[in-house]
Short mmCIF file of C-alpha atoms and ligand atoms in Angstrom, two decimals:
data_model
loop_
_atom_site.label_atom_id
_atom_site.label_comp_id
_atom_site.label_asym_id
_atom_site.label_seq_id
_atom_site.Cartn_x
_atom_site.Cartn_y
_atom_site.Cartn_z
CA MET O 1 58.45 30.28 32.94
CA LYS O 2 55.68 27.51 33.10
CA LYS O 3 55.19 26.61 36.89
CA ILE O 4 55.51 22.74 37.09
CA ALA O 5 53.39 21.33 39.78
CA LEU O 6 53.22 17.85 41.50
CA ALA O 7 50.48 18.56 43.92
CA ASP O 8 48.77 21.59 45.19
CA ASN O 9 51.69 24.11 46.44
CA VAL O 10 54.37 21.41 45.53
CA TYR O 11 56.72 22.17 42.66
CA TRP O 12 59.51 20.74 40.66
CA VAL O 13 61.90 23.59 40.76
CA GLY O 14 65.63 21.69 39.40
CA ALA O 15 67.51 22.02 36.36
CA VAL O 16 67.98 20.32 33.25
CA ASP O 17 71.51 19.30 32.17
CA TRP O 18 71.27 18.70 28.08
CA ASN O 19 75.16 18.41 27.75
CA ILE O 20 76.65 16.15 29.99
CA ARG O 21 77.83 12.92 28.31
CA ASP O 22 80.29 11.19 30.79
CA PHE O 23 78.98 11.09 34.60
CA HIS O 24 82.14 9.80 36.50
CA GLY O 25 82.73 7.03 33.82
CA TYR O 26 79.11 6.56 33.09
CA SER O 27 78.08 7.15 29.61
CA THR O 28 74.90 9.94 29.77
CA TYR O 29 74.01 10.08 26.30
CA ARG O 30 70.81 11.70 27.00
CA GLY O 31 72.03 14.23 29.44
CA THR O 32 70.35 14.43 32.96
CA THR O 33 68.31 16.43 35.33
CA TYR O 34 69.12 17.63 38.83
CA ASN O 35 65.71 17.57 40.83
CA ALA O 36 64.57 20.19 43.50
CA PHE O 37 61.51 20.58 45.02
CA LEU O 38 59.56 23.52 46.51
CA ILE O 39 56.88 23.31 48.89
CA ILE O 40 54.72 26.33 49.63
CA ASP O 41 53.01 26.14 53.49
CA GLU O 42 53.61 28.38 56.54
CA LYS O 43 57.05 27.17 56.46
CA VAL O 44 58.24 27.02 53.01
CA THR O 45 60.62 24.16 51.88
CA LEU O 46 63.03 23.64 49.39
CA ILE O 47 63.94 19.96 49.14
CA ASP O 48 67.57 19.32 47.50
CA THR O 49 69.68 21.88 45.47
CA VAL O 50 71.54 21.29 41.81
CA LYS O 51 74.95 21.01 40.57
CA LYS O 52 76.83 24.25 41.14
CA PRO O 53 76.55 25.34 37.42
CA TYR O 54 72.80 25.37 37.61
CA LYS O 55 72.15 27.54 40.62
CA SER O 56 70.70 30.25 38.69
CA GLU O 57 68.59 28.20 36.72
CA LEU O 58 67.11 26.86 40.18
CA MET O 59 67.00 30.21 41.76
CA HIS O 60 65.28 31.51 38.77
CA ARG O 61 62.71 28.77 38.85
CA ILE O 62 62.05 29.63 42.76
CA HIS O 63 61.46 33.03 41.71
CA THR O 64 58.58 32.39 39.66
CA ILE O 65 56.93 30.85 42.36
CA ILE O 66 57.76 32.62 45.53
CA ASP O 67 60.79 34.80 46.54
CA PRO O 68 63.93 32.69 47.50
CA LYS O 69 64.23 34.51 50.96
CA LYS O 70 60.98 33.28 52.05
CA ILE O 71 62.20 29.65 52.05
CA ASP O 72 62.44 28.48 55.73
CA TYR O 73 63.71 24.83 55.78
CA LEU O 74 66.08 23.39 53.31
CA VAL O 75 66.04 19.78 52.96
CA VAL O 76 69.35 17.82 52.12
CA ASN O 77 68.35 14.41 51.12
CA HIS O 78 71.78 13.52 49.52
CA VAL O 79 75.27 15.42 50.06
CA GLU O 80 77.00 14.47 46.40
CA MET O 81 77.91 17.30 44.52
CA ASP O 82 75.27 17.19 41.67
CA HIS O 83 72.51 17.77 44.31
CA SER O 84 74.61 19.83 46.83
CA GLY O 85 77.27 21.75 44.62
CA SER O 86 75.14 24.90 44.61
CA LEU O 87 74.31 24.61 48.61
CA PRO O 88 76.91 27.51 49.94
CA GLU O 89 75.66 29.82 47.37
CA VAL O 90 72.09 29.05 47.93
CA VAL O 91 72.03 29.10 51.61
CA GLU O 92 73.72 32.62 51.58
CA ALA O 93 70.78 33.72 49.11
CA ILE O 94 68.24 32.42 51.33
CA ASN O 95 69.32 32.30 54.68
CA PRO O 96 67.20 29.34 55.85
CA GLU O 97 66.00 28.69 59.41
CA LYS O 98 66.75 25.21 59.34
CA ILE O 99 69.04 22.88 57.27
CA ILE O 100 67.35 19.43 57.42
CA CYS O 101 69.52 16.08 56.78
CA SER O 102 70.14 12.95 58.52
CA LYS O 103 72.88 12.17 60.77
CA MET O 104 75.49 11.04 58.49
CA GLY O 105 74.27 13.75 56.14
CA HIS O 106 75.45 16.40 58.73
CA LYS O 107 78.52 14.75 58.65
CA ALA O 108 79.09 14.83 54.98
CA LEU O 109 78.22 18.40 54.84
CA MET O 110 80.46 19.38 57.35
CA GLN O 111 83.21 17.32 55.43
CA HIS O 112 82.27 19.14 52.31
CA PHE O 113 81.79 22.60 53.12
CA HIS O 114 83.42 23.07 56.51
CA ARG O 115 80.39 25.52 58.03
CA PRO O 116 79.66 24.68 61.75
CA ASP O 117 77.92 27.69 61.27
CA TRP O 118 74.98 26.57 59.26
CA PRO O 119 71.63 25.98 61.02
CA PHE O 120 71.84 22.02 60.93
CA HIS O 121 68.80 20.22 62.03
CA VAL O 122 69.64 16.40 62.33
CA VAL O 123 66.23 14.08 62.01
CA ALA O 124 66.19 10.91 63.11
CA PRO O 125 64.66 8.14 61.07
CA GLY O 126 60.79 8.57 61.41
CA GLU O 127 60.85 12.03 62.92
CA GLU O 128 57.76 14.29 61.72
CA ILE O 129 58.32 17.94 60.94
CA SER O 130 54.80 20.24 60.50
CA LEU O 131 55.08 22.95 57.74
CA GLY O 132 51.69 23.97 58.69
CA THR O 133 49.12 22.15 56.70
CA LYS O 134 51.58 19.69 55.07
CA THR O 135 53.72 17.16 57.06
CA LEU O 136 57.18 15.96 56.45
CA SER O 137 58.84 12.89 57.67
CA PHE O 138 62.14 10.99 56.86
CA LEU O 139 63.13 7.77 56.21
CA GLU O 140 67.06 6.87 56.59
CA THR O 141 68.46 5.22 53.46
CA ARG O 142 72.10 4.85 54.59
CA MET O 143 74.24 3.50 51.92
CA LEU O 144 71.68 4.12 49.13
CA HIS O 145 73.79 5.11 47.70
CA TRP O 146 76.10 6.92 50.13
CA PRO O 147 75.96 7.03 53.90
CA ASP O 148 74.44 10.15 54.02
CA SER O 149 71.28 9.06 51.85
CA MET O 150 67.68 9.72 53.25
CA PHE O 151 64.02 9.91 51.76
CA THR O 152 61.59 12.80 52.85
CA TYR O 153 58.07 11.69 52.71
CA LEU O 154 55.29 14.72 52.27
CA LYS O 155 52.52 12.99 54.13
CA GLU O 156 49.35 14.80 52.97
CA ASP O 157 50.44 14.46 49.13
CA GLN O 158 51.83 11.06 49.48
CA ILE O 159 54.89 12.19 47.84
CA LEU O 160 58.11 10.00 48.68
CA PHE O 161 61.41 12.21 47.63
CA THR O 162 63.76 9.60 46.71
CA SER O 163 66.94 11.23 46.42
CA ASP O 164 68.97 8.78 43.58
CA ALA O 165 66.66 5.98 44.04
CA PHE O 166 64.24 5.50 41.13
CA GLY O 167 65.99 8.17 38.96
CA GLU O 168 67.49 8.25 35.81
CA HIS O 169 69.64 10.35 33.61
CA LEU O 170 67.41 11.90 31.04
CA ALA O 171 66.97 15.46 30.14
CA THR O 172 63.64 16.06 28.53
CA SER O 173 61.35 18.81 28.26
CA GLU O 174 59.03 16.67 30.27
CA ARG O 175 58.70 15.97 33.81
CA PHE O 176 56.41 13.07 34.54
CA ASP O 177 56.81 9.42 33.58
CA ASP O 178 53.45 9.52 31.51
CA GLU O 179 54.99 11.98 29.28
CA VAL O 180 57.80 10.21 28.02
CA ASN O 181 58.49 7.10 25.70
CA GLN O 182 58.38 4.33 28.05
CA ASP O 183 61.28 2.07 26.14
CA VAL O 184 63.46 5.09 26.57
CA LEU O 185 62.65 5.80 30.42
CA MET O 186 63.11 1.87 31.29
CA HIS O 187 66.20 1.70 29.32
CA GLU O 188 67.58 4.63 31.29
CA ALA O 189 66.34 3.28 34.72
CA THR O 190 67.68 0.04 33.77
CA LYS O 191 71.33 1.77 33.23
CA TYR O 192 70.96 3.78 36.34
CA TYR O 193 70.24 0.96 38.67
CA ALA O 194 72.94 -1.39 36.51
CA ASN O 195 76.01 1.29 37.22
CA ILE O 196 74.74 3.07 40.43
CA LEU O 197 72.62 0.39 42.76
CA THR O 198 73.71 -2.93 41.93
CA LEU O 199 76.26 -3.05 44.66
CA TYR O 200 73.59 -2.00 46.80
CA SER O 201 70.68 -4.47 45.95
CA PRO O 202 70.91 -6.26 49.19
CA LEU O 203 69.95 -2.52 50.86
CA VAL O 204 67.47 -2.01 48.05
CA LYS O 205 65.96 -5.39 49.17
CA LYS O 206 65.51 -4.52 52.96
CA LEU O 207 64.39 -0.87 51.90
CA LEU O 208 61.22 -2.26 49.74
CA ALA O 209 60.69 -4.56 52.57
CA LYS O 210 60.71 -2.11 55.12
CA VAL O 211 58.44 0.52 53.08
CA GLN O 212 56.14 -2.34 52.54
CA GLU O 213 55.96 -3.17 56.02
CA MET O 214 55.13 0.59 57.02
CA GLN O 215 52.31 0.53 54.65
CA LEU O 216 53.15 3.83 53.61
CA PRO O 217 50.82 5.29 50.99
CA ILE O 218 52.97 6.55 47.80
CA LYS O 219 51.22 8.35 45.08
CA MET O 220 54.47 9.55 43.59
CA LEU O 221 58.01 8.62 43.42
CA ALA O 222 60.05 12.21 43.45
CA PRO O 223 63.77 10.90 42.53
CA ASP O 224 66.61 13.66 42.18
CA HIS O 225 67.24 12.60 38.55
CA GLY O 226 65.03 12.27 35.49
CA VAL O 227 61.07 11.88 35.47
CA VAL O 228 58.70 12.22 38.65
CA TRP O 229 56.57 9.03 38.48
CA ARG O 230 53.08 10.31 38.90
CA SER O 231 51.40 7.91 36.82
CA ASN O 232 53.08 4.36 37.51
CA PRO O 233 55.42 4.44 40.26
CA GLY O 234 54.46 0.79 40.57
CA LYS O 235 56.27 0.21 37.36
CA ILE O 236 59.89 1.30 38.93
CA ILE O 237 59.23 -0.32 42.25
CA GLU O 238 58.33 -3.80 40.58
CA ALA O 239 61.71 -3.24 38.35
CA TYR O 240 63.58 -2.75 41.50
CA ASN O 241 62.25 -5.81 43.09
CA ARG O 242 63.26 -7.85 40.17
CA TRP O 243 66.97 -5.95 39.77
CA CYS O 244 67.28 -6.24 43.85
CA ASN O 245 66.70 -10.12 43.44
CA HIS O 246 69.00 -10.42 40.57
CA GLN O 247 66.53 -12.20 38.59
CA GLY O 248 68.34 -13.37 35.27
CA ASN O 249 66.70 -12.89 31.88
CA GLY O 250 68.29 -16.13 30.30
CA ARG O 251 70.42 -14.21 28.02
CA ALA O 252 73.95 -14.66 27.52
CA LEU O 253 76.56 -11.78 26.86
CA VAL O 254 80.02 -12.41 25.18
CA ILE O 255 82.09 -9.47 25.97
CA TYR O 256 85.30 -9.07 24.35
CA ASP O 257 88.39 -7.11 22.94
CA THR O 258 90.62 -8.18 20.24
CA MET O 259 94.06 -7.48 18.43
CA TRP O 260 94.22 -8.91 15.36
CA GLU O 261 90.75 -10.25 15.35
CA SER O 262 91.72 -13.81 16.56
CA THR O 263 89.56 -13.56 19.74
CA LYS O 264 86.87 -11.97 17.61
CA LYS O 265 86.61 -15.19 15.72
CA MET O 266 86.52 -16.88 19.00
CA ALA O 267 83.74 -14.73 20.18
CA LYS O 268 81.73 -15.57 16.89
CA ALA O 269 82.09 -19.37 17.45
CA VAL O 270 81.28 -19.11 21.44
CA ALA O 271 78.00 -16.99 20.10
CA GLU O 272 77.12 -20.08 17.54
CA GLY O 273 77.33 -22.75 20.53
CA LEU O 274 74.96 -20.45 22.73
CA HIS O 275 72.47 -20.27 19.50
CA GLU O 276 72.52 -24.04 18.99
CA GLN O 277 71.36 -24.14 22.49
CA GLY O 278 68.68 -21.81 21.78
CA VAL O 279 70.24 -19.04 23.74
CA GLU O 280 69.35 -15.37 23.17
CA TYR O 281 72.99 -13.79 22.95
CA LYS O 282 74.56 -10.37 22.46
CA LEU O 283 78.15 -10.02 21.12
CA LEU O 284 79.83 -6.69 22.86
CA ASP O 285 83.18 -5.79 21.67
CA LEU O 286 84.45 -3.29 24.23
CA ALA O 287 86.22 -1.13 21.68
CA VAL O 288 82.92 -0.03 20.56
CA ASN O 289 80.68 -0.65 23.58
CA HIS O 290 80.90 1.78 26.65
CA ARG O 291 81.55 0.03 29.85
CA SER O 292 78.28 1.59 31.48
CA ASP O 293 76.33 0.29 28.59
CA VAL O 294 77.64 -3.42 28.88
CA MET O 295 77.17 -3.21 32.58
CA THR O 296 73.61 -2.31 31.52
CA ASP O 297 73.07 -5.76 29.94
CA VAL O 298 74.87 -7.58 32.69
CA LEU O 299 72.32 -6.33 35.30
CA GLU O 300 69.61 -8.88 34.14
CA ALA O 301 71.95 -11.53 31.92
CA SER O 302 72.26 -14.96 33.06
CA ALA O 303 75.67 -15.63 31.47
CA ILE O 304 78.89 -13.68 30.79
CA VAL O 305 81.55 -14.95 28.71
CA LEU O 306 84.74 -13.05 28.55
CA GLY O 307 87.16 -12.89 25.61
CA SER O 308 90.58 -11.40 25.49
CA PRO O 309 94.03 -12.05 24.06
CA THR O 310 96.97 -12.02 26.20
CA LEU O 311 99.13 -8.63 26.11
CA ASN O 312 102.11 -8.23 28.32
CA ASN O 313 101.26 -11.20 30.44
CA GLY O 314 97.95 -9.84 31.12
CA MET O 315 94.64 -8.97 29.48
CA LEU O 316 93.82 -6.24 27.10
CA PRO O 317 93.49 -2.97 28.80
CA ARG O 318 89.66 -2.24 27.98
CA MET O 319 88.88 -5.84 29.46
CA ALA O 320 90.96 -4.88 32.32
CA ASP O 321 89.09 -1.63 32.84
CA PHE O 322 85.72 -3.46 32.36
CA LEU O 323 86.27 -6.14 34.88
CA MET O 324 87.28 -3.62 37.31
CA TYR O 325 84.26 -1.68 36.92
CA MET O 326 82.05 -4.58 37.14
CA ARG O 327 83.80 -6.31 40.05
CA GLY O 328 83.20 -3.28 42.08
CA LEU O 329 79.20 -3.35 41.32
CA ARG O 330 79.28 -7.18 42.03
CA PRO O 331 76.52 -8.28 40.02
CA THR O 332 75.89 -12.14 41.37
CA ASN O 333 73.73 -15.00 40.32
CA LYS O 334 75.21 -15.89 36.85
CA VAL O 335 77.41 -18.17 35.09
CA GLY O 336 80.60 -17.34 32.94
CA ALA O 337 83.35 -18.75 31.05
CA SER O 338 86.47 -17.24 29.41
CA PHE O 339 88.45 -17.62 26.24
CA GLY O 340 91.18 -15.65 24.24
CA SER O 341 94.01 -15.97 21.81
CA TYR O 342 97.70 -15.55 22.84
CA GLY O 343 101.46 -15.58 21.38
CA TRP O 344 103.71 -17.01 23.93
CA SER O 345 102.36 -16.98 27.62
CA GLY O 346 98.61 -16.75 27.57
CA GLU O 347 97.69 -15.73 30.85
CA ALA O 348 94.48 -13.67 30.28
CA VAL O 349 91.69 -16.36 30.18
CA LYS O 350 93.43 -17.77 33.89
CA MET O 351 92.89 -14.13 34.67
CA MET O 352 89.56 -13.50 33.75
CA ASN O 353 88.49 -16.96 35.23
CA GLU O 354 89.59 -15.77 38.55
CA ILE O 355 87.90 -12.48 38.59
CA LEU O 356 84.56 -14.26 37.74
CA LYS O 357 85.31 -16.61 40.48
CA GLU O 358 86.12 -13.40 42.81
CA MET O 359 82.58 -12.39 42.00
CA ASN O 360 80.76 -15.64 42.44
CA ILE O 361 79.99 -16.26 38.81
CA VAL O 362 80.04 -20.03 38.41
CA VAL O 363 82.94 -20.71 35.86
CA CYS O 364 81.11 -23.47 34.07
CA HIS O 365 84.03 -24.16 31.67
CA PRO O 366 87.62 -24.21 32.27
CA GLY O 367 88.19 -21.83 29.00
CA VAL O 368 89.64 -21.70 25.69
CA LYS O 369 93.11 -20.77 24.69
CA THR O 370 94.44 -20.13 20.88
CA GLN O 371 97.88 -19.60 20.18
CA TYR O 372 97.83 -16.88 17.60
CA VAL O 373 95.01 -17.74 14.88
CA PRO O 374 92.27 -20.37 15.60
CA GLU O 375 91.80 -22.93 13.09
CA HIS O 376 88.96 -25.10 12.75
CA ALA O 377 89.58 -27.46 15.76
CA GLN O 378 89.81 -24.57 18.06
CA LEU O 379 86.96 -22.83 16.78
CA GLY O 380 85.06 -25.68 17.47
CA GLU O 381 86.15 -25.82 21.16
CA CYS O 382 84.77 -22.25 21.34
CA VAL O 383 81.42 -23.44 19.90
CA GLU O 384 81.57 -26.26 22.61
CA LEU O 385 82.30 -23.39 25.29
CA GLY O 386 79.25 -21.83 24.11
CA ARG O 387 77.02 -24.71 23.96
CA THR O 388 78.28 -25.39 27.63
CA VAL O 389 77.35 -22.02 29.02
CA GLY O 390 74.01 -22.21 27.23
CA LYS O 391 73.18 -25.52 28.93
FE1 FEO V 1 72.79 11.76 41.85
FE2 FEO V 1 74.50 10.29 44.47
O1 FEO V 1 74.18 11.76 43.61
#
């Protein structure tokens, strides 16, 4: 097995999951990786582990470099099961001198694995640990995206091991940013931020400012998913800067679901109004677009227009699902509006507008409701709604 080195005596020893297609409700069409890193020094150190079924793959990769029993320190940057599921078996196999984690990491590890006998070493933010010739230090990144999350910095090689941050769900035979298609890479990185980190944007902003203030030289960013940013870490840092500041791209999304095509007709009329205003738009039917793909477009969109007919005094279930999901991620700095057909009660538009307002999205039009099937006049109202959003 070919050894994959990030620097002298620093290796990638993770696992590639080519088959995963659903990551707790996030569609992962391109699979993912669970990255772990091995540092060979006087104190041999493993940074993070992998999801439980991939333990053998991790151990096999370590074996190609060193006897796993020689590992002294095990760093846990993040306790979520995709990185710690194999931990009990790995700890059993390597019997480390120290399990290094943050204060909240210790709490979460105890709550997951209930092993007070493990040799925990809780690090304070900024604490340094010498491995012999190399030095590790630790940066607490609480709530990015779990309370336990931290980054580990390898001083001599200027590598920042960033847990979930700066990652993407992308299974490839390549391990570095300069080896993969850039459009695919940035699409998956955008999707990752949109679906995992949008809610924590204020914390991302603070973290980026803190790293800048610390003037930490960074040659590489090594996340726990996807590729290692060795050639252009600035590219993903610049994107995170844009995303955490909710910069809009000027585009509008018309997100809808339909029963008997009336709301679909209305969606197309809304799009016409947007087009008249010179606004680039996308029509996203929730019957064919997964919530996590729609959310990827939402991240940078400047306007969100929602369409749902009324069913049982509410909106269609796919719209309710999407709004519950989007509301949790709290995208901001957007305008919005709603429309939809109805038979006899017509509550959906009001409900969608209320959710937009709850999310601090500026509702710039009262909304359009059409009883049963829209005719020319009602479609004209939808065009007008589109024009208003476009303006
Ligand atoms: Fe990749 Fe939050 O786990």
